[in-house]
Amino acid sequence: MKMTVAILGAGRMGADMALAFARGGWAVEIVETGAAQRKAAQRIWTQECKRLRIPRKAIRLHESNDGVDWKHVDLLIEAVTEDLKLKHRLLRELEPKLRKDAYVATNTSGLRIGDITRVLKRPERSGGIHFMVPAHVMLPVEVTKGPKTSEATLKKFIGWVEALGKVPVVLRKDVPGMLINRIQHAMYREIYHLMDTGVVK
């Protein structure tokens, strides 16, 4: 049976994640309330679905959460702006609509997984799945274990990421910035230091 992922947010990250899952054979339900974002996402999908030979019908776009049949969703990924209150509101609203065996992931790259998922009734079935931009092209995907993520959930996320043809980078500790961002910021600090001290001009 085809798996179904629901993605909250069709910004560049969400739109590209939809392509990654559709390419992997998943049915994709994606919610975006902003008209401009919906238009931009549809433009990307029209181009990339044709180029990658992905069935365009695999991605279904909704203007609100009411358009999704949540009982058919196997995995919910929130990819909205890094606003903790917004993430909490959405997760509180949608978790009761999901089946009890469904999973919840956050695509955050800046907030702690535990801070986002603390509002869930079943936090053991949640964790971090963070794609790189562009998500349907880049291979690494950070899979982060939150403070209450079960080993079974972590294993499930890793398996799904691998099945998409990606390379899971597994973080067993919920640290700010995860791995890729921490490395990037360390590089930026060194570059700015070299410029500030006149080594590089």
Short mmCIF file of C-alpha atoms in Angstrom, two decimals:
data_model
loop_
_atom_site.label_atom_id
_atom_site.label_comp_id
_atom_site.label_asym_id
_atom_site.label_seq_id
_atom_site.Cartn_x
_atom_site.Cartn_y
_atom_site.Cartn_z
CA MET A 1 0.00 0.00 0.00
CA LYS A 2 1.26 3.48 -0.91
CA MET A 3 2.42 5.55 2.05
CA THR A 4 1.05 9.05 2.56
CA VAL A 5 2.96 12.03 3.90
CA ALA A 6 1.33 15.32 4.87
CA ILE A 7 3.61 18.36 4.76
CA LEU A 8 2.72 21.64 6.46
CA GLY A 9 4.15 24.51 4.46
CA ALA A 10 4.89 24.74 0.72
CA GLY A 11 7.77 27.19 0.89
CA ARG A 12 10.92 26.21 -1.01
CA MET A 13 11.78 23.52 1.54
CA GLY A 14 8.26 22.09 1.73
CA ALA A 15 7.80 22.18 -2.04
CA ASP A 16 11.07 20.33 -2.61
CA MET A 17 10.30 17.81 0.13
CA ALA A 18 7.03 17.05 -1.67
CA LEU A 19 9.06 16.21 -4.79
CA ALA A 20 11.43 13.99 -2.79
CA PHE A 21 8.57 11.95 -1.33
CA ALA A 22 6.60 11.80 -4.60
CA ARG A 23 9.73 10.59 -6.37
CA GLY A 24 10.02 7.90 -3.70
CA GLY A 25 6.52 6.64 -4.45
CA TRP A 26 4.64 8.34 -1.62
CA ALA A 27 1.30 10.11 -1.94
CA VAL A 28 1.83 13.71 -0.85
CA GLU A 29 -0.72 16.00 0.81
CA ILE A 30 0.71 19.47 1.33
CA VAL A 31 -0.95 22.41 3.06
CA GLU A 32 -0.09 26.03 2.29
CA THR A 33 -2.31 28.94 3.34
CA GLY A 34 -0.38 31.61 1.42
CA ALA A 35 -1.54 32.23 -2.15
CA ALA A 36 1.88 33.42 -3.34
CA GLN A 37 3.59 30.35 -1.88
CA ARG A 38 1.04 28.05 -3.49
CA LYS A 39 1.60 29.65 -6.88
CA ALA A 40 5.39 29.40 -6.56
CA ALA A 41 5.21 25.77 -5.44
CA GLN A 42 2.97 24.79 -8.35
CA ARG A 43 5.41 26.42 -10.75
CA ILE A 44 8.26 24.36 -9.27
CA TRP A 45 6.25 21.12 -9.39
CA THR A 46 5.20 21.64 -13.01
CA GLN A 47 8.82 21.99 -14.05
CA GLU A 48 10.41 19.37 -11.80
CA CYS A 49 7.74 16.68 -12.12
CA LYS A 50 8.20 16.75 -15.87
CA ARG A 51 12.00 16.73 -15.63
CA LEU A 52 12.10 13.90 -13.06
CA ARG A 53 9.14 11.98 -14.51
CA ILE A 54 7.14 12.21 -11.30
CA PRO A 55 3.36 11.83 -11.63
CA ARG A 56 2.04 15.34 -10.97
CA LYS A 57 -1.09 13.86 -9.38
CA ALA A 58 1.08 12.40 -6.59
CA ILE A 59 1.22 15.88 -5.01
CA ARG A 60 -2.07 17.34 -3.77
CA LEU A 61 -2.05 20.96 -2.63
CA HIS A 62 -4.54 22.25 -0.04
CA GLU A 63 -5.32 25.79 1.10
CA SER A 64 -6.16 24.64 4.63
CA ASN A 65 -5.83 21.63 6.93
CA ASP A 66 -9.50 20.82 6.32
CA GLY A 67 -8.71 19.51 2.84
CA VAL A 68 -6.60 16.59 4.10
CA ASP A 69 -7.98 13.17 5.02
CA TRP A 70 -5.82 12.89 8.13
CA LYS A 71 -6.77 9.27 8.87
CA HIS A 72 -4.87 8.22 5.74
CA VAL A 73 -1.68 10.04 6.74
CA ASP A 74 1.26 7.86 7.82
CA LEU A 75 3.73 10.69 8.43
CA LEU A 76 3.13 14.36 9.22
CA ILE A 77 6.05 16.73 8.66
CA GLU A 78 5.78 20.33 9.79
CA ALA A 79 7.87 22.66 7.66
CA VAL A 80 6.41 26.01 8.61
CA THR A 81 8.38 29.08 9.65
CA GLU A 82 10.57 28.80 12.77
CA ASP A 83 7.85 30.09 15.07
CA LEU A 84 7.47 27.83 18.11
CA LYS A 85 3.97 29.07 18.97
CA LEU A 86 2.78 28.39 15.42
CA LYS A 87 4.28 24.92 15.40
CA HIS A 88 2.67 24.14 18.76
CA ARG A 89 -0.73 25.36 17.58
CA LEU A 90 -0.61 23.22 14.45
CA LEU A 91 0.60 20.09 16.23
CA ARG A 92 -2.04 20.41 18.96
CA GLU A 93 -4.70 20.81 16.29
CA LEU A 94 -3.60 17.99 14.01
CA GLU A 95 -2.31 15.21 16.26
CA PRO A 96 -5.85 14.23 17.38
CA LYS A 97 -6.85 13.91 13.71
CA LEU A 98 -4.08 11.38 12.99
CA ARG A 99 -4.26 7.63 13.51
CA LYS A 100 -2.57 6.49 16.70
CA ASP A 101 0.04 4.62 14.66
CA ALA A 102 0.98 7.68 12.58
CA TYR A 103 4.27 9.53 13.04
CA VAL A 104 5.09 13.23 13.40
CA ALA A 105 8.33 14.90 12.33
CA THR A 106 9.65 18.42 12.27
CA ASN A 107 11.91 19.78 9.55
CA THR A 108 13.33 22.46 11.84
CA SER A 109 17.01 23.30 11.57
CA GLY A 110 17.22 25.85 14.35
CA LEU A 111 14.90 24.81 17.19
CA ARG A 112 15.26 21.85 19.52
CA ILE A 113 13.17 18.82 18.65
CA GLY A 114 12.09 18.45 22.28
CA ASP A 115 10.84 22.04 22.43
CA ILE A 116 8.65 21.50 19.37
CA THR A 117 7.29 18.04 20.20
CA ARG A 118 6.61 18.61 23.90
CA VAL A 119 2.96 19.42 23.11
CA LEU A 120 2.35 15.99 21.56
CA LYS A 121 0.41 13.28 23.36
CA ARG A 122 2.59 10.63 21.70
CA PRO A 123 6.07 12.21 21.58
CA GLU A 124 7.67 8.77 21.32
CA ARG A 125 6.36 8.65 17.73
CA SER A 126 8.00 11.94 16.78
CA GLY A 127 11.45 13.26 15.91
CA GLY A 128 13.40 15.40 13.48
CA ILE A 129 13.69 14.85 9.73
CA HIS A 130 15.62 17.79 8.29
CA PHE A 131 16.29 17.94 4.54
CA MET A 132 18.91 20.07 2.83
CA VAL A 133 17.98 22.57 0.08
CA PRO A 134 17.02 21.58 -2.57
CA ALA A 135 15.44 18.63 -0.77
CA HIS A 136 14.74 16.55 -3.88
CA VAL A 137 18.38 16.84 -5.00
CA MET A 138 20.58 16.89 -1.91
CA LEU A 139 21.41 13.48 -0.44
CA PRO A 140 22.01 14.16 3.30
CA VAL A 141 19.00 14.23 5.62
CA GLU A 142 19.44 14.85 9.34
CA VAL A 143 17.38 12.42 11.42
CA THR A 144 17.34 13.62 15.02
CA LYS A 145 16.25 11.73 18.12
CA GLY A 146 14.26 13.95 20.44
CA PRO A 147 14.31 13.40 24.22
CA LYS A 148 11.26 11.10 24.00
CA THR A 149 11.73 9.62 20.52
CA SER A 150 11.59 5.84 20.70
CA GLU A 151 14.23 3.65 19.09
CA ALA A 152 11.51 2.12 16.92
CA THR A 153 10.56 5.58 15.63
CA LEU A 154 14.18 6.48 14.94
CA LYS A 155 14.63 3.23 13.02
CA LYS A 156 11.43 3.88 11.05
CA PHE A 157 12.58 7.40 10.07
CA ILE A 158 16.00 6.14 8.99
CA GLY A 159 14.41 3.44 6.86
CA TRP A 160 12.07 5.89 5.16
CA VAL A 161 14.90 8.32 4.43
CA GLU A 162 17.02 5.54 2.93
CA ALA A 163 14.08 4.34 0.84
CA LEU A 164 13.90 7.85 -0.67
CA GLY A 165 17.47 7.35 -1.88
CA LYS A 166 18.86 9.76 0.71
CA VAL A 167 21.71 9.40 3.20
CA PRO A 168 20.49 9.69 6.81
CA VAL A 169 22.79 11.59 9.18
CA VAL A 170 21.64 10.33 12.57
CA LEU A 171 21.84 12.60 15.62
CA ARG A 172 21.14 10.82 18.88
CA LYS A 173 21.25 14.05 20.89
CA ASP A 174 18.91 16.99 20.46
CA VAL A 175 21.42 19.83 20.08
CA PRO A 176 20.72 23.36 18.75
CA GLY A 177 21.55 23.68 15.06
CA MET A 178 22.02 19.94 14.66
CA LEU A 179 25.08 18.98 12.60
CA ILE A 180 25.13 20.77 9.24
CA ASN A 181 24.19 24.20 10.58
CA ARG A 182 26.73 23.96 13.40
CA ILE A 183 29.50 23.14 10.92
CA GLN A 184 28.40 25.92 8.56
CA HIS A 185 28.28 28.51 11.34
CA ALA A 186 31.73 27.48 12.57
CA MET A 187 33.05 28.01 9.04
CA TYR A 188 31.34 31.40 8.79
CA ARG A 189 32.85 32.51 12.11
CA GLU A 190 36.33 31.57 10.92
CA ILE A 191 35.83 33.33 7.57
CA TYR A 192 34.68 36.54 9.32
CA HIS A 193 37.60 36.29 11.76
CA LEU A 194 40.09 36.02 8.91
CA MET A 195 38.50 39.02 7.20
CA ASP A 196 38.34 41.11 10.39
CA THR A 197 42.00 40.46 11.22
CA GLY A 198 43.17 41.36 7.72
CA VAL A 199 44.27 37.87 6.71
CA VAL A 200 41.79 37.87 3.85
CA LYS A 201 40.69 40.96 1.94
#
